[in-house]
């Protein structure tokens, strides 16, 4: 990856951040009702959006710890770690810029 107008002078390491989020009984009841009538389950959408943001912040903190000026080639991944809980991982290449 590149950054427009900037030169990458050094590749440091992989910067990563993650969080694990679990559903709660209140959201599950509402989601069950939504599943019957259809439509977006906004509570889960908000939960996942917050988890993505937290994973990104943790990745940025890891990049700073590595001494990076930027993180390129950022990716997000998710996986279920147990029934009702998912992990969101943000990762990318920590780099130094000219």
N, CA, C and O atoms as a GROMACS GRO file, in nm:
protein
  392
    1UNK      N    1   0.083  -0.118   0.000
    1UNK     CA    2   0.000   0.000   0.000
    1UNK      C    3   0.087   0.124   0.000
    1UNK      O    4   0.206   0.119   0.034
    2UNK      N    5   0.028   0.231  -0.038
    2UNK     CA    6   0.098   0.359  -0.039
    2UNK      C    7   0.009   0.464   0.027
    2UNK      O    8  -0.112   0.446   0.042
    3UNK      N    9   0.072   0.572   0.064
    3UNK     CA   10   0.000   0.689   0.113
    3UNK      C   11   0.028   0.801   0.013
    3UNK      O   12   0.145   0.835  -0.008
    4UNK      N   13  -0.073   0.859  -0.047
    4UNK     CA   14  -0.051   0.963  -0.147
    4UNK      C   15   0.035   1.077  -0.090
    4UNK      O   16   0.006   1.132   0.016
    5UNK      N   17   0.141   1.110  -0.163
    5UNK     CA   18   0.227   1.220  -0.123
    5UNK      C   19   0.325   1.189  -0.012
    5UNK      O   20   0.398   1.278   0.032
    6UNK      N   21   0.330   1.065   0.033
    6UNK     CA   22   0.421   1.026   0.141
    6UNK      C   23   0.501   0.905   0.097
    6UNK      O   24   0.454   0.823   0.018
    7UNK      N   25   0.622   0.894   0.150
    7UNK     CA   26   0.709   0.782   0.119
    7UNK      C   27   0.726   0.695   0.243
    7UNK      O   28   0.758   0.744   0.351
    8UNK      N   29   0.704   0.566   0.227
    8UNK     CA   30   0.727   0.471   0.335
    8UNK      C   31   0.875   0.440   0.337
    8UNK      O   32   0.931   0.392   0.239
    9UNK      N   33   0.939   0.467   0.451
    9UNK     CA   34   1.083   0.446   0.462
    9UNK      C   35   1.119   0.317   0.535
    9UNK      O   36   1.229   0.264   0.518
   10UNK      N   37   1.025   0.267   0.616
   10UNK     CA   38   1.055   0.146   0.692
   10UNK      C   39   0.926   0.074   0.728
   10UNK      O   40   0.828   0.136   0.770
   11UNK      N   41   0.927  -0.056   0.711
   11UNK     CA   42   0.816  -0.141   0.755
   11UNK      C   43   0.856  -0.195   0.892
   11UNK      O   44   0.961  -0.258   0.905
   12UNK      N   45   0.773  -0.171   0.993
   12UNK     CA   46   0.809  -0.207   1.130
   12UNK      C   47   0.759  -0.346   1.170
   12UNK      O   48   0.838  -0.432   1.210
   13UNK      N   49   0.630  -0.367   1.160
   13UNK     CA   50   0.571  -0.491   1.210
   13UNK      C   51   0.421  -0.486   1.181
   13UNK      O   52   0.371  -0.391   1.121
   14UNK      N   53   0.352  -0.587   1.225
   14UNK     CA   54   0.205  -0.587   1.217
   14UNK      C   55   0.152  -0.518   1.342
   14UNK      O   56   0.188  -0.554   1.454
   15UNK      N   57   0.066  -0.419   1.321
   15UNK     CA   58  -0.006  -0.356   1.433
   15UNK      C   59  -0.141  -0.424   1.441
   15UNK      O   60  -0.206  -0.448   1.340
   16UNK      N   61  -0.183  -0.455   1.563
   16UNK     CA   62  -0.310  -0.528   1.578
   16UNK      C   63  -0.386  -0.479   1.700
   16UNK      O   64  -0.329  -0.429   1.796
   17UNK      N   65  -0.514  -0.496   1.692
   17UNK     CA   66  -0.602  -0.465   1.805
   17UNK      C   67  -0.725  -0.553   1.795
   17UNK      O   68  -0.771  -0.585   1.686
   18UNK      N   69  -0.778  -0.591   1.908
   18UNK     CA   70  -0.896  -0.677   1.905
   18UNK      C   71  -0.984  -0.651   2.026
   18UNK      O   72  -0.942  -0.592   2.125
   19UNK      N   73  -1.107  -0.697   2.015
   19UNK     CA   74  -1.201  -0.693   2.125
   19UNK      C   75  -1.299  -0.809   2.108
   19UNK      O   76  -1.327  -0.851   1.996
   20UNK      N   77  -1.349  -0.858   2.218
   20UNK     CA   78  -1.451  -0.963   2.214
   20UNK      C   79  -1.577  -0.906   2.276
   20UNK      O   80  -1.574  -0.849   2.385
   21UNK      N   81  -1.687  -0.920   2.206
   21UNK     CA   82  -1.815  -0.867   2.253
   21UNK      C   83  -1.917  -0.980   2.263
   21UNK      O   84  -1.921  -1.071   2.181
   22UNK      N   85  -2.000  -0.970   2.366
   22UNK     CA   86  -2.105  -1.070   2.386
   22UNK      C   87  -2.242  -1.002   2.380
   22UNK      O   88  -2.257  -0.886   2.418
   23UNK      N   89  -2.338  -1.076   2.333
   23UNK     CA   90  -2.476  -1.026   2.332
   23UNK      C   91  -2.529  -1.030   2.474
   23UNK      O   92  -2.470  -1.093   2.562
   24UNK      N   93  -2.642  -0.962   2.495
   24UNK     CA   94  -2.706  -0.973   2.625
   24UNK      C   95  -2.851  -1.015   2.608
   24UNK      O   96  -2.906  -1.007   2.498
   25UNK      N   97  -2.912  -1.059   2.714
   25UNK     CA   98  -3.047  -1.117   2.708
   25UNK      C   99  -3.150  -1.018   2.655
   25UNK      O  100  -3.240  -1.057   2.580
   26UNK      N  101  -3.139  -0.891   2.692
   26UNK     CA  102  -3.234  -0.791   2.642
   26UNK      C  103  -3.226  -0.777   2.491
   26UNK      O  104  -3.328  -0.772   2.423
   27UNK      N  105  -3.104  -0.770   2.439
   27UNK     CA  106  -3.086  -0.761   2.294
   27UNK      C  107  -3.135  -0.888   2.225
   27UNK      O  108  -3.195  -0.882   2.118
   28UNK      N  109  -3.110  -1.003   2.287
   28UNK     CA  110  -3.152  -1.129   2.226
   28UNK      C  111  -3.303  -1.139   2.213
   28UNK      O  112  -3.353  -1.188   2.112
   29UNK      N  113  -3.376  -1.092   2.315
   29UNK     CA  114  -3.522  -1.096   2.309
   29UNK      C  115  -3.571  -1.007   2.195
   29UNK      O  116  -3.655  -1.048   2.115
   30UNK      N  117  -3.517  -0.885   2.187
   30UNK     CA  118  -3.557  -0.793   2.081
   30UNK      C  119  -3.519  -0.848   1.944
   30UNK      O  120  -3.596  -0.837   1.849
   31UNK      N  121  -3.399  -0.908   1.934
   31UNK     CA  122  -3.354  -0.965   1.807
   31UNK      C  123  -3.446  -1.079   1.764
   31UNK      O  124  -3.473  -1.095   1.645
   32UNK      N  125  -3.493  -1.158   1.859
   32UNK     CA  126  -3.585  -1.266   1.827
   32UNK      C  127  -3.714  -1.213   1.767
   32UNK      O  128  -3.769  -1.270   1.673
   33UNK      N  129  -3.763  -1.103   1.822
   33UNK     CA  130  -3.884  -1.040   1.766
   33UNK      C  131  -3.856  -0.985   1.627
   33UNK      O  132  -3.938  -1.002   1.536
   34UNK      N  133  -3.742  -0.921   1.609
   34UNK     CA  134  -3.705  -0.867   1.478
   34UNK      C  135  -3.692  -0.979   1.376
   34UNK      O  136  -3.726  -0.961   1.259
   35UNK      N  137  -3.644  -1.093   1.419
   35UNK     CA  138  -3.627  -1.207   1.330
   35UNK      C  139  -3.761  -1.254   1.275
   35UNK      O  140  -3.769  -1.303   1.162
   36UNK      N  141  -3.866  -1.240   1.354
   36UNK     CA  142  -4.000  -1.281   1.312
   36UNK      C  143  -4.054  -1.185   1.208
   36UNK      O  144  -4.108  -1.228   1.106
   37UNK      N  145  -4.040  -1.054   1.232
   37UNK     CA  146  -4.099  -0.954   1.142
   37UNK      C  147  -4.002  -0.908   1.034
   37UNK      O  148  -4.044  -0.846   0.936
   38UNK      N  149  -3.873  -0.936   1.050
   38UNK     CA  150  -3.773  -0.896   0.951
   38UNK      C  151  -3.718  -0.757   0.978
   38UNK      O  152  -3.773  -0.682   1.058
   39UNK      N  153  -3.611  -0.724   0.910
   39UNK     CA  154  -3.549  -0.593   0.923
   39UNK      C  155  -3.416  -0.600   0.994
   39UNK      O  156  -3.374  -0.704   1.045
   40UNK      N  157  -3.351  -0.485   0.995
   40UNK     CA  158  -3.219  -0.475   1.058
   40UNK      C  159  -3.232  -0.484   1.210
   40UNK      O  160  -3.324  -0.428   1.268
   41UNK      N  161  -3.139  -0.554   1.271
   41UNK     CA  162  -3.134  -0.563   1.417
   41UNK      C  163  -3.036  -0.456   1.462
   41UNK      O  164  -2.916  -0.481   1.476
   42UNK      N  165  -3.088  -0.336   1.485
   42UNK     CA  166  -3.005  -0.219   1.512
   42UNK      C  167  -2.918  -0.234   1.635
   42UNK      O  168  -2.807  -0.181   1.639
   43UNK      N  169  -2.965  -0.306   1.736
   43UNK     CA  170  -2.886  -0.324   1.857
   43UNK      C  171  -2.756  -0.398   1.826
   43UNK      O  172  -2.650  -0.362   1.878
   44UNK      N  173  -2.764  -0.502   1.741
   44UNK     CA  174  -2.644  -0.576   1.704
   44UNK      C  175  -2.555  -0.493   1.611
   44UNK      O  176  -2.432  -0.501   1.620
   45UNK      N  177  -2.616  -0.415   1.523
   45UNK     CA  178  -2.539  -0.327   1.436
   45UNK      C  179  -2.457  -0.229   1.519
   45UNK      O  180  -2.338  -0.208   1.491
   46UNK      N  181  -2.519  -0.169   1.620
   46UNK     CA  182  -2.448  -0.075   1.708
   46UNK      C  183  -2.339  -0.146   1.787
   46UNK      O  184  -2.230  -0.092   1.804
   47UNK      N  185  -2.368  -0.265   1.836
   47UNK     CA  186  -2.270  -0.342   1.912
   47UNK      C  187  -2.147  -0.372   1.826
   47UNK      O  188  -2.034  -0.355   1.872
   48UNK      N  189  -2.169  -0.415   1.703
   48UNK     CA  190  -2.057  -0.446   1.613
   48UNK      C  191  -1.980  -0.320   1.573
   48UNK      O  192  -1.858  -0.323   1.564
   49UNK      N  193  -2.051  -0.210   1.551
   49UNK     CA  194  -1.984  -0.084   1.515
   49UNK      C  195  -1.893  -0.038   1.629
   49UNK      O  196  -1.781   0.006   1.605
   50UNK      N  197  -1.942  -0.047   1.751
   50UNK     CA  198  -1.860  -0.007   1.866
   50UNK      C  199  -1.739  -0.099   1.880
   50UNK      O  200  -1.629  -0.053   1.910
   51UNK      N  201  -1.759  -0.228   1.857
   51UNK     CA  202  -1.648  -0.323   1.866
   51UNK      C  203  -1.543  -0.295   1.759
   51UNK      O  204  -1.424  -0.302   1.786
   52UNK      N  205  -1.587  -0.262   1.636
   52UNK     CA  206  -1.491  -0.228   1.530
   52UNK      C  207  -1.409  -0.106   1.568
   52UNK      O  208  -1.287  -0.104   1.550
   53UNK      N  209  -1.476  -0.003   1.621
   53UNK     CA  210  -1.404   0.119   1.661
   53UNK      C  211  -1.302   0.090   1.770
   53UNK      O  212  -1.190   0.141   1.766
   54UNK      N  213  -1.341   0.008   1.868
   54UNK     CA  214  -1.248  -0.025   1.977
   54UNK      C  215  -1.128  -0.104   1.924
   54UNK      O  216  -1.015  -0.080   1.966
   55UNK      N  217  -1.151  -0.196   1.832
   55UNK     CA  218  -1.041  -0.273   1.774
   55UNK      C  219  -0.947  -0.180   1.697
   55UNK      O  220  -0.825  -0.196   1.703
   56UNK      N  221  -1.003  -0.083   1.623
   56UNK     CA  222  -0.920   0.012   1.548
   56UNK      C  223  -0.836   0.098   1.642
   56UNK      O  224  -0.718   0.121   1.617
   57UNK      N  225  -0.897   0.146   1.751
   57UNK     CA  226  -0.823   0.227   1.848
   57UNK      C  227  -0.709   0.146   1.908
   57UNK      O  228  -0.598   0.196   1.923
   58UNK      N  229  -0.734   0.022   1.941
   58UNK     CA  230  -0.629  -0.064   1.997
   58UNK      C  231  -0.519  -0.091   1.896
   58UNK      O  232  -0.402  -0.102   1.933
   59UNK      N  233  -0.554  -0.103   1.767
   59UNK     CA  234  -0.453  -0.119   1.664
   59UNK      C  235  -0.366   0.007   1.654
   59UNK      O  236  -0.244  -0.002   1.642
   60UNK      N  237  -0.429   0.124   1.661
   60UNK     CA  238  -0.355   0.250   1.657
   60UNK      C  239  -0.260   0.261   1.777
   60UNK      O  240  -0.146   0.305   1.763
   61UNK      N  241  -0.306   0.220   1.894
   61UNK     CA  242  -0.221   0.222   2.013
   61UNK      C  243  -0.102   0.128   1.996
   61UNK      O  244   0.010   0.160   2.036
   62UNK      N  245  -0.125   0.011   1.936
   62UNK     CA  246  -0.017  -0.084   1.912
   62UNK      C  247   0.083  -0.025   1.813
   62UNK      O  248   0.204  -0.041   1.830
   63UNK      N  249   0.034   0.043   1.710
   63UNK     CA  250   0.123   0.107   1.612
   63UNK      C  251   0.209   0.214   1.678
   63UNK      O  252   0.328   0.224   1.649
   64UNK      N  253   0.150   0.293   1.766
   64UNK     CA  254   0.227   0.395   1.839
   64UNK      C  255   0.335   0.330   1.925
   64UNK      O  256   0.448   0.379   1.932
   65UNK      N  257   0.300   0.219   1.989
   65UNK     CA  258   0.398   0.146   2.071
   65UNK      C  259   0.515   0.098   1.987
   65UNK      O  260   0.628   0.092   2.035
   66UNK      N  261   0.488   0.064   1.862
   66UNK     CA  262   0.593   0.020   1.770
   66UNK      C  263   0.674   0.136   1.712
   66UNK      O  264   0.777   0.114   1.648
   67UNK      N  265   0.629   0.259   1.736
   67UNK     CA  266   0.696   0.376   1.682
   67UNK      C  267   0.655   0.411   1.540
   67UNK      O  268   0.730   0.479   1.469
   68UNK      N  269   0.539   0.365   1.498
   68UNK     CA  270   0.492   0.387   1.361
   68UNK      C  271   0.437   0.528   1.342
   68UNK      O  272   0.385   0.590   1.434
   69UNK      N  273   0.450   0.574   1.219
   69UNK     CA  274   0.388   0.699   1.177
   69UNK      C  275   0.251   0.674   1.116
   69UNK      O  276   0.165   0.762   1.115
   70UNK      N  277   0.230   0.553   1.065
   70UNK     CA  278   0.104   0.519   0.998
   70UNK      C  279   0.085   0.368   0.996
   70UNK      O  280   0.178   0.292   1.023
   71UNK      N  281  -0.036   0.328   0.964
   71UNK     CA  282  -0.067   0.186   0.944
   71UNK      C  283  -0.130   0.176   0.805
   71UNK      O  284  -0.229   0.243   0.776
   72UNK      N  285  -0.073   0.091   0.721
   72UNK     CA  286  -0.126   0.072   0.586
   72UNK      C  287  -0.180  -0.069   0.572
   72UNK      O  288  -0.152  -0.158   0.653
   73UNK      N  289  -0.260  -0.088   0.467
   73UNK     CA  290  -0.317  -0.220   0.437
   73UNK      C  291  -0.400  -0.273   0.554
   73UNK      O  292  -0.386  -0.389   0.593
   74UNK      N  293  -0.484  -0.187   0.609
   74UNK     CA  294  -0.565  -0.223   0.726
   74UNK      C  295  -0.676  -0.320   0.687
   74UNK      O  296  -0.742  -0.304   0.584
   75UNK      N  297  -0.696  -0.418   0.770
   75UNK     CA  298  -0.800  -0.519   0.750
   75UNK      C  299  -0.878  -0.538   0.880
   75UNK      O  300  -0.825  -0.517   0.989
   76UNK      N  301  -1.003  -0.577   0.864
   76UNK     CA  302  -1.088  -0.612   0.978
   76UNK      C  303  -1.137  -0.754   0.958
   76UNK      O  304  -1.171  -0.794   0.846
   77UNK      N  305  -1.140  -0.830   1.065
   77UNK     CA  306  -1.190  -0.967   1.059
   77UNK      C  307  -1.275  -0.992   1.183
   77UNK      O  308  -1.256  -0.930   1.287
   78UNK      N  309  -1.368  -1.085   1.169
   78UNK     CA  310  -1.450  -1.121   1.284
   78UNK      C  311  -1.466  -1.272   1.288
   78UNK      O  312  -1.463  -1.340   1.186
   79UNK      N  313  -1.484  -1.322   1.409
   79UNK     CA  314  -1.506  -1.465   1.426
   79UNK      C  315  -1.584  -1.487   1.555
   79UNK      O  316  -1.576  -1.408   1.648
   80UNK      N  317  -1.660  -1.595   1.558
   80UNK     CA  318  -1.733  -1.630   1.678
   80UNK      C  319  -1.639  -1.710   1.768
   80UNK      O  320  -1.583  -1.811   1.725
   81UNK      N  321  -1.622  -1.665   1.892
   81UNK     CA  322  -1.533  -1.735   1.984
   81UNK      C  323  -1.608  -1.831   2.075
   81UNK      O  324  -1.551  -1.926   2.128
   82UNK      N  325  -1.736  -1.805   2.092
   82UNK     CA  326  -1.825  -1.895   2.166
   82UNK      C  327  -1.968  -1.854   2.133
   82UNK      O  328  -1.989  -1.750   2.071
   83UNK      N  329  -2.062  -1.933   2.171
   83UNK     CA  330  -2.202  -1.901   2.142
   83UNK      C  331  -2.237  -1.764   2.200
   83UNK      O  332  -2.228  -1.743   2.321
   84UNK      N  333  -2.275  -1.672   2.113
   84UNK     CA  334  -2.317  -1.540   2.159
   84UNK      C  335  -2.206  -1.438   2.176
   84UNK      O  336  -2.231  -1.326   2.220
   85UNK      N  337  -2.081  -1.474   2.142
   85UNK     CA  338  -1.969  -1.381   2.157
   85UNK      C  339  -1.884  -1.384   2.031
   85UNK      O  340  -1.852  -1.491   1.979
   86UNK      N  341  -1.846  -1.265   1.983
   86UNK     CA  342  -1.761  -1.259   1.865
   86UNK      C  343  -1.641  -1.170   1.890
   86UNK      O  344  -1.646  -1.076   1.970
   87UNK      N  345  -1.534  -1.201   1.820
   87UNK     CA  346  -1.412  -1.122   1.828
   87UNK      C  347  -1.400  -1.040   1.700
   87UNK      O  348  -1.423  -1.091   1.590
   88UNK      N  349  -1.364  -0.914   1.715
   88UNK     CA  350  -1.333  -0.828   1.602
   88UNK      C  351  -1.183  -0.798   1.611
   88UNK      O  352  -1.133  -0.758   1.716
   89UNK      N  353  -1.112  -0.818   1.501
   89UNK     CA  354  -0.969  -0.792   1.495
   89UNK      C  355  -0.942  -0.690   1.386
   89UNK      O  356  -0.993  -0.702   1.275
   90UNK      N  357  -0.863  -0.588   1.419
   90UNK     CA  358  -0.814  -0.491   1.322
   90UNK      C  359  -0.663  -0.508   1.314
   90UNK      O  360  -0.596  -0.516   1.417
   91UNK      N  361  -0.609  -0.514   1.193
   91UNK     CA  362  -0.465  -0.529   1.180
   91UNK      C  363  -0.417  -0.465   1.051
   91UNK      O  364  -0.493  -0.450   0.955
   92UNK      N  365  -0.291  -0.429   1.049
   92UNK     CA  366  -0.230  -0.369   0.933
   92UNK      C  367  -0.080  -0.359   0.952
   92UNK      O  368  -0.027  -0.399   1.055
   93UNK      N  369  -0.014  -0.305   0.851
   93UNK     CA  370   0.131  -0.294   0.853
   93UNK      C  371   0.171  -0.158   0.910
   93UNK      O  372   0.135  -0.054   0.856
   94UNK      N  373   0.245  -0.160   1.021
   94UNK     CA  374   0.295  -0.039   1.084
   94UNK      C  375   0.419   0.008   1.008
   94UNK      O  376   0.511  -0.070   0.985
   95UNK      N  377   0.420   0.137   0.969
   95UNK     CA  378   0.530   0.188   0.888
   95UNK      C  379   0.580   0.323   0.941
   95UNK      O  380   0.510   0.394   1.012
   96UNK      N  381   0.705   0.354   0.902
   96UNK     CA  382   0.762   0.486   0.925
   96UNK      C  383   0.755   0.562   0.792
   96UNK      O  384   0.772   0.503   0.685
   97UNK      N  385   0.730   0.692   0.800
   97UNK     CA  386   0.720   0.775   0.681
   97UNK      C  387   0.834   0.876   0.675
   97UNK      O  388   0.890   0.915   0.778
   98UNK      N  389   0.868   0.917   0.552
   98UNK     CA  390   0.972   1.018   0.532
   98UNK      C  391   0.919   1.154   0.576
   98UNK      O  392   0.991   1.254   0.568
   0.00000   0.00000   0.00000
